[in-house]
Each structure stands twice: as structure tokens, then as C-alpha cells.
């Protein structure tokens, strides 16, 4: 609440300089209205400038509105309970006081409507101030409910207002990620978060049903941004930050606050994920799935459908789904048939080129660390990885080679891959079947890792050195691949670039005469200076 | 007690007279040390002892040492006899004298000045004192030598023959002296000589005056007759006039003037050479400046007439003016060796043109102006090293590429590190600026690659001078490029192909540094950069593809010598070939990123019409095609595509050759084989040939391999059971103890033995001393007894005499 206010003040301040006059006018108007009911009609001026063209004017009008209506809410000068129509109010037997209240309440509703419209304005500043103003109203309404309360129910949260806000935030046309990240600070508050989550669920259901399952990228992106900006509390004790009264909220949800939170959270995500998603969205969801979604779900196993679907898609998405699956298998006893076969088939040249390479190899390392795996499977993995290494960049090779060595170390019977003294003399064709999908049938154990032998001639010294290890029996100690997982090409380069002191730099002794000469004249043969 | 020593001394005396062999053979002298048991192989020194001998030895020794000390006891002063060999009985007296004499001489010699010859020792030559001779010489030298003509004076002979004459004269003198009074003193001799020479001199002077008069007279006469004579050089006359010098004298003089071995000019050090070079350039620069100001250089040179040392002064001049001797042209001619021929020739021509109208003496105004212009257009010869990149740019702006090269070369020369302290840093900076300049040239549109081409030798030369700085500069360029690429990769996941300047840098790197090193601070990162670019930059246009092919070519060049495996290269070539495949369905191979099996840009190399194949012929691709390529119509584009394809195929072929030794050759080239044999079979003729060649090369490689085994290790040697060797120090003692203990034990034992020995010696010493004391006392007593006896005797005789006298009286 407090930061919002500050922000508001500051935005007003910036507007002040250019549109001082309008601002002064507006604040005077607000003062007048608040002073005496004679000037009640001036509120129309404010509403008018709220719809003005100029950004500055609108912003100052928003500020004026928030000041005015917050004050009115506090004074309880807005009509409580079910609002009669304006004509009815005039004709009906209301007192002058009531009439005034009804009038103001109507102005308030129209102001809220305008502000909600402003949420999809082109100008970010307007959007932001409108949102902040609405949140202020929400806080005000929470403290001074506009509903007639039963004596038993002491708690009321402006659900409608929040729902409307969320509906407008999750625009189908524009990308609201900036605004949503601004909104994140309100999500710190437990009750707001709770109600926002349930509003999201309602909204997603409505919208997606309307689109009949088709992909709505912008909307889904907005939803995802909003949902991923929700950070769940870890413990009950942390539930301290509330917009409206704490006890009321806890009473309202009537059970353990954390449990309830988790339930709502889970329902929200499931509601979102059950519809078809664009591929990029799959990746985004899967990236955060294992550490910001699964732990906060009351029943993580419900995610299994989504994860299997993602795993079936193939490519990078499958790699990412692996992580979620791992959590489920590891912590929730999920039984996944043909898991290793699928993992084996995930190994493609692109594995070394995708962004999530480090994550994949980390998980693959975990999956293959079991000592109860059959030898044929481990050999198949090793051979497959070696084959793929022929197309891998050096950074990947520095992961893969120790990875293969670790496999062989863990399963000593795989040593035949690099040491087969029985068949030393007679040369034979590589029996390994590249296209075989079943690791059991691929005859990897009959083969040797000639690929690593080839990599001994790799251009990068580190890779060549790593590949040279197969010439001698491997050491007992496993290599720690976690260090090399995140190494980038630039870091690899820096190793040579940032060498402290080189004694003497070797130089080319062939005198350079022309640009395109030298090095076998490959460049000179195909290209000319022009 | 008194008896025993006497005996012993007697025995000693006896022993002394005997030889050792006699003693040894005497059974009474020998004591046999009985051995308790024989130990095989042990030789004992002490099986036979000579107690008498050793005792007498010990006594003698004590007499010399202990007895002396005893006698000196309680005495403050002592007498030391230092005469050489005084107590040495073995020395012959003659030897002693000789030795003493030499010692005496040495002592005297050392004390005096080393450089002074002994005064009493006069050095002589044939009996004549050298000192004297020197003095005579002086007198001779004072004579005017040129005057004496052919006369053989005594002095002359003395100077010529040194002692020889002297000897003669001395003899003569001696004879005289023998005749007259004996031995004139030296003083007198000198005075006599001086007088003599003075007299001679006077005589000669008179003679000369006479001759002069005569010649003058002759000249006068000659002048009178000269008009009558038509041709006759006076020189010939003169020569005839001169009395013929004696051959010998001439020779002597010649020898005097003959060149002695003079130090020749030493070899120039590089610094000196550089200095000379700079001086030359500076001189040229000054010259140029002067001409630019409009001064006529040659005019000034003409006004002062210069005579050479060899001038005969006969008014003969070879030519009007020999231009070749002008310094400037010499300089420019020499400069050719270092700088570009063409421009130099130009400047020389210019020079010639300039020089040719010289006979006109004064130039018209226009001509002067033209000359100034020409001088301005000509390059300066010295350049200050640029302090910043902009300085360099200003320096090179507006010059042709040849001239730019010249400028850089001259800057480098005039700022050679050996000329001034800061030059090294300046040139190191220059290298960085040059690299930057090259980059800028490459980024211009159109890129000025020919200029870069010209600058390459200079860059190379600078790099050779400062490898470290060059390495740093190159590294920073590579590092920056890689860093920016890494950043874009992190944001976008892919990056654009490196621009032309980066491609040029990579090529320059290969030119400056060896690419075949296993690990090199520059080329290894450069190779990594190439591989990074080939894997992370998606091909989206024909320009991109051209860039990629340039990178591939660079990659092939980098590994061409070392034959290292560059997987990214193969990946990219496969991807490029894939771009040319028309039907992307049912592929038998996998395309590696950045290429995709199908997509928006996967048909880049598919020809628009098959007809274009026929008109196509292979041409080199311009490097600028990596930056911008405007091909409007389809035939043009097709030509470019075909050229790219042929380049790609050629690279594939080269790769085949490079990697044919790799064990996984077939697997590496499997996709290329499938592509070429199944998907790209219909192409133009040259490409067809190339591709079939490649397919053949791939399929001809052996598919079979022998299984991997570990390297054979050296067998671990068996454990050898050699005995443990322990040093035995004391037999019969505990041997099980440690080394330290044994050592301690040994030392203890030694100490004990020494202690006992010392005790024994001390006892013997005291016994000896006691004996001596006793001897002394006994000797004293005996003396006293004798004296008393004597006194008593004399008293008795006195008494007796007295008594006898008394008796007589009675």
C-alpha cells in the first residue's frame, strides 16, 4: 500500500511540471468537492479530464480521482448496499443525503470503469497509474465495504474489483508483461494473491472455452507472466502481509491458509495447462516447473498428464519435461514405462546445441548414475553419445567425454568399449546400429568407441587431451561434470586469452606478403579481394 | 735409576749407527706380536714391532719439543734462528749458499719499484749501452733530414744500423781512448756531438743558400729562354733536376709511410643501421622541405668550387656537373631496397626531370612553382609515430594504397626502437592502430581490401618486432568480438555472422601466428571463434552463406597443416549442401544446428532454373559478397549459388583429404555421402565431377577397424631380492642397532682409545721430564763435587807446599 502511494505521488509530481495548471485546478476541484456538497457536480470535470487525450492530464486526473474517492470511501459518503439506478434514486423516496451518496456511488462506478478501460491504454504511464489507483480503491473498499454486511460476516474483499482488474490485465491483444511485473508488488499480499489466483482461473476458463481450445499466444503469454510472477509462501508463519484485515481473511477461507493457497495455486495452473499451448510456452512452463510450480502443488502427481504430453512432443521440450518427470519419479514414486528407451531416443545432434544442454546433461547424469542399469543400456548410451560427439562443439565435448568416462567407470563391464584385447588383430566394421531405437538391439557392446579416438585429433587442446584418456586405463575417481556443464565458448576462449604471462609468443615464420596467401591458399582460390 | 738411562742412551747410539735393515734382521730388536687366531684375508700392519726404534724415535721427538719447551720455561725472550737451512743437515753447503743468495735477491727485488730496471744493470746491445744510444738518436733526429742527400754520415748509419755502427764507433772511440786519455765522460761525449752537428748544420745552410741563389738565377735564365721553347713541360725538367734518391732510402721512407694495419670500419649493429637509415630519411626529408620552399639546391652547390684531394690542379674538369654526386639521389637510390619500387621510380623520374633543366641556371617562376608542387606531392621521408588512431587515419588519408604502405614503412623506420627510448611503445601502439585501421578499411563500403593487402607486409614486420604486443592486440580484438557474440547469444540464442573486418582479422591472425600449434594464445581462440560462428549463426541469406564459406575456408586453412578435426566445419558443409537439396522429404541424414531440416531459409541454394547451369563457369567470389550482395535477377542469383556450391564441394574434398586418417572417417562423412549420392545427383558438369570424386573418395576408405585397446604399458618389473648392504664399522659389535647408534658407538670407542693414548703419552712425557730433571741435578752435583775436589786438591797442594817450606826452614 505504502509504496503504491509513493509511486502515485511521484508520478503526479512529474506531471506537475508541465501541466501545473490543470493539476492545480483538479486538486482545487477535489478540495472543493470534499469541502461542501454544493460543488458535487464538479466531479464531472474530473471524470472528463480522466478521458482526455493528453497523458499528463489523464495522470493528474487519475491522482485526483484516487484522492477524492478514497476520501469519500473513508467518510462513508458512498452509497452502501445494492445500488439503485440513477433515475430510481431521483424518483424513489430517498433522503437528500442518500441521493447524494447514490450520485457519488454512480460517479465512483463510472470512474472505476474508465480506469479499467485505461488498463489497455497505449501509454504505459497511464496504465500504471490507473492500476495503482484501482488497487487503492480495492484497499479502500476492503476497509470500508460498499456492501451491506451481515452481522455475522465481518469480512469482505472487493472480489469484483479484483476480478475486473485481472480480466483487463490479461489482455488478448497486447503484451502486458511490464504492467504485470508492476502488479507483482501487490501480489506480495496474501489476500490479494489468493483472490487474484482464483480470478485467473475463472478468467482462463472463460477465455479458453470461448476460443475452443485454439492457441491464443498473446493472452496465454500474459497469463503465464502473471502466474509466474506469483511467488508462493513457504510456511504459514510467513502469511503476514495483508491488504485487508488478517483475521477476516483467515476466517473467510476457513482452513489452513497455506493449504488453501496451494489448492488454489494448483487449480490455477492445471486450469491453464489443460489447454493447448504454443511450443514456446511449453518451454517457458517447463523451465520453471520443477522449482516454482511443483513444490507448491498439493498433489504434484496431477501434473503427470501434462508432463507426459510434453515428453512426447520431442526435441527441446522433451528435454525440459525430463526435469519435471525426474521430480515426479524421484519424489512421488511415479512409474514411467520405457523411460530409458525414450531418453535414449532423445539423444540427437541437436542435444549439444540447445540452450538447455547443461540441464539435460545434469539430469542424464542423475538418471544414469544408478548402478542397477543393465550393461547393454549403458553401453548403448555411451556409444550413442560418442557418435553424436562427432558433431558437437568443444564446450559440449568437454561435457560428453567425461560423461562417457563416468559411465564406463560406473559399469566396469563397459570397459570393452575402449579396451577389447580379444578382438585386437582382426579389423571389423562398426556393428553399432545408429538408427535402431531400442538400446537393447543396437549392438553397442560389440563396438568400440572409435569416435573418441578420432577426437584425439580435435582442434581444441582441452578436448584432445580429454580424448587421450582412453589410451590408458581410466582412473578410479569419477570426473565431476557439474563444473563443465555451464562453460561457454567465450569462457573457454578466455582460458587462452587471459593467460597471465606468456614467455614468448610463437610467430609465423613464413613471411606474409599478401592477404590471401598462406595456409594452403584455400581462401585465395575461392575468393578475391573486391 | 742412574744406570738405566745411560744404558739406553748407549743402545740408542749403537742403533743410530745401524741401518734399518740391520735392525730389522736383528732378532733382539724385533718383537713379534702374537696373533690369537688367523683371519683369512686380513693384513695386519703390526705383526712385527721394533720397540727400540720406536722408543728412540719418541725420545728424540721429545728432546726436540718437550725438552726445548722445558728449557724455555720461565724465560721471556727467546732466540729464533731464521737462517735458511741452518739446521738442515741434509742440505749441501753449496745449495745452502745458493738458496740464501736467491732469497736475498728476491727480497731486494720485491722492495724496489717493479718497473724500474736495475740501475746498476745496464742494458746493452753489442756492448753499447742502450741508454746511451737513445741519447745519440735524439741528436740525429734534430737534424733536418730532408737536407742531407745521399751522404752517409755517421749519425745516419747509426740510425740505420743501430748498434752496428755504434759498435764500430765505440771500438774506434775505445782505440782513441786507449791512445789518449782514458774514458771520456758521457757529458763530454754529448757536448762534442752537439757541437759537431751544429757545425754540420751551419755548413748545410750555407750550401742551401747558395743553391737557392743558383736556382733563382737559373729560373731567371729559363724564363728568358722559355718563350723560345715551344713544348716542354717544366715538370720533366724538374724531375731530371732532382738528384736521384737512393733506392734504399726511398724504400726506408716508403716503409715509414706504409699503411700500418689500421682498424677498419666495424660491422654496423642493427641500431647503427637503423640510425643511419633514419638519418638518411631525415636528410631526404630536409632536402625535400628545402625544395618545397623553392630554394635551388644545385645553385648553391655550384657557387662554391670544390677541389678534391686528388685534384691535379691543372684545370681539367671531367664534366660540367656530375649530378650523380648529389646526395639526394644517392639516398633515393638506396632507399629502393626497402620501399615500393614504383613510387620510388616515380620520384626518381621526377628528380631527373627536375635536374635536366638545370643548365638554364635560373628557373622561371612557373617552374619553381611546379617544383614546389612536385615536392609537396612527394611523400615525406620521416613520420612521427601516431599517438592515437585518429593520427594514423589523418596520416594515411588521401593516399594511394601503395603510398599508405610506404608511409607505414617509413614511420616504422624513423621510429626504430633503438633510436629513442619511447619508440618501442610507439611502434607497439602503431601495430594496434594498424589493426584497427585494417578493420575500418574492411568495414567501409566498398571495402578497401587491396589497401589491406598492401599493408600486410608492414603488419607482419611489426608483429615480428613485437610479438608480445601483437599477441595482446590480436587477443583483445578476438576477445571483444567473442564477447559481443556471447552476449547476443545469451539474449537472442543466435547471432549474426561476423562482419568482414572480423573475417579479415581471422585471416591476418593466420598470417601472423602459427595455426598448427597445439595450443597458441591467439590461434586457439581464433579457431574457437570460427567454430562458434559456424555453430551459432543461422544462415538466412546468400550473404550469410558466403560469410560461412569464408569461415569454412579459414577453418580449412587453420587446420590444413595440423590436420586437426574441426567438427563444426563438416557440420556447416553438410548444412550448405542440404540447402541445395530440392526435395527435403525422406532425408537419410541429420542436419546439425544452425541448419534446419526444413524451414524458411532451407532452400537458399536451390536453383531457380536448371538452365543456368549451362552458362555457369567458376569464378572467384568477391569477399565483399559477405557484406552486401545485390543480385536482382534469378540467373545472377543462380550463378552465385553455383559458385557457392562449387566452393563448398571443393572444401568438402579438401576435408576428405585432411581427415582420411581419422578412425571414424566414414561416420563423419556419412551424411555428405548420402547427400551427394542420393539427393544432389543432377547438377552441372564440373560439380558433377567434383561430387563423384568426393563420393568415390569417401567410399574407397576402409570401413573396418580393429577394436580399441589400451596402450601397451611397460611390464612392471619383478621384485628383486638383493641383499641389504650394511656398512660394517666395528666387528664383533652389535650390528642390529641403527646407524646413529652405531656411529655413536664407534665415536665412543675412538674417544676411549684416543684418551688412553693421550694418557700414555702424558705419562711418558712426565717420565721423560723427570729423567731430564734428575739428569740436570746429577750433572750439577757432579760438577760441584768436581769443583770441591779441585778446590780441596789445590788447598791440599797449598798446604803441602806450605808444610814442605816450613820443613825446609827448619
PDB file of C-alpha atoms in Angstrom, chain A residues 416-429 446-448 450 453 471, chain B residues 704-713:
ATOM      1  CA  UNK A 416      35.170 -53.402 -23.593  1.00  0.00           C
ATOM      2  CA  UNK A 417      34.124 -50.260 -25.389  1.00  0.00           C
ATOM      3  CA  UNK A 418      37.597 -48.847 -25.013  1.00  0.00           C
ATOM      4  CA  UNK A 419      39.580 -51.979 -24.364  1.00  0.00           C
ATOM      5  CA  UNK A 420      38.876 -55.144 -26.282  1.00  0.00           C
ATOM      6  CA  UNK A 421      42.077 -57.138 -26.362  1.00  0.00           C
ATOM      7  CA  UNK A 422      40.336 -60.284 -27.616  1.00  0.00           C
ATOM      8  CA  UNK A 423      39.497 -58.745 -30.992  1.00  0.00           C
ATOM      9  CA  UNK A 424      42.590 -56.692 -31.342  1.00  0.00           C
ATOM     10  CA  UNK A 425      44.003 -58.115 -34.510  1.00  0.00           C
ATOM     11  CA  UNK A 426      41.202 -58.599 -36.977  1.00  0.00           C
ATOM     12  CA  UNK A 427      39.620 -55.360 -38.157  1.00  0.00           C
ATOM     13  CA  UNK A 428      35.873 -55.309 -38.414  1.00  0.00           C
ATOM     14  CA  UNK A 429      33.112 -52.957 -39.379  1.00  0.00           C
ATOM     15  CA  UNK A 446      30.164 -55.264 -29.751  1.00  0.00           C
ATOM     16  CA  UNK A 447      31.537 -51.945 -30.903  1.00  0.00           C
ATOM     17  CA  UNK A 448      34.397 -49.733 -29.795  1.00  0.00           C
ATOM     18  CA  UNK A 450      36.477 -45.102 -32.317  1.00  0.00           C
ATOM     19  CA  UNK A 453      39.887 -41.940 -30.923  1.00  0.00           C
ATOM     20  CA  UNK A 471      44.584 -44.714 -24.304  1.00  0.00           C
TER      21      UNK A 471
ATOM     22  CA  UNK B 704      36.757 -51.859 -40.951  1.00  0.00           C
ATOM     23  CA  UNK B 705      38.755 -51.100 -37.896  1.00  0.00           C
ATOM     24  CA  UNK B 706      40.444 -53.045 -35.223  1.00  0.00           C
ATOM     25  CA  UNK B 707      38.988 -52.789 -31.777  1.00  0.00           C
ATOM     26  CA  UNK B 708      40.327 -50.302 -29.311  1.00  0.00           C
ATOM     27  CA  UNK B 709      42.804 -51.436 -26.730  1.00  0.00           C
ATOM     28  CA  UNK B 710      44.749 -49.552 -24.181  1.00  0.00           C
ATOM     29  CA  UNK B 711      48.270 -48.558 -24.945  1.00  0.00           C
ATOM     30  CA  UNK B 712      50.696 -51.273 -24.092  1.00  0.00           C
ATOM     31  CA  UNK B 713      52.319 -50.412 -20.851  1.00  0.00           C
TER      32      UNK B 713
END
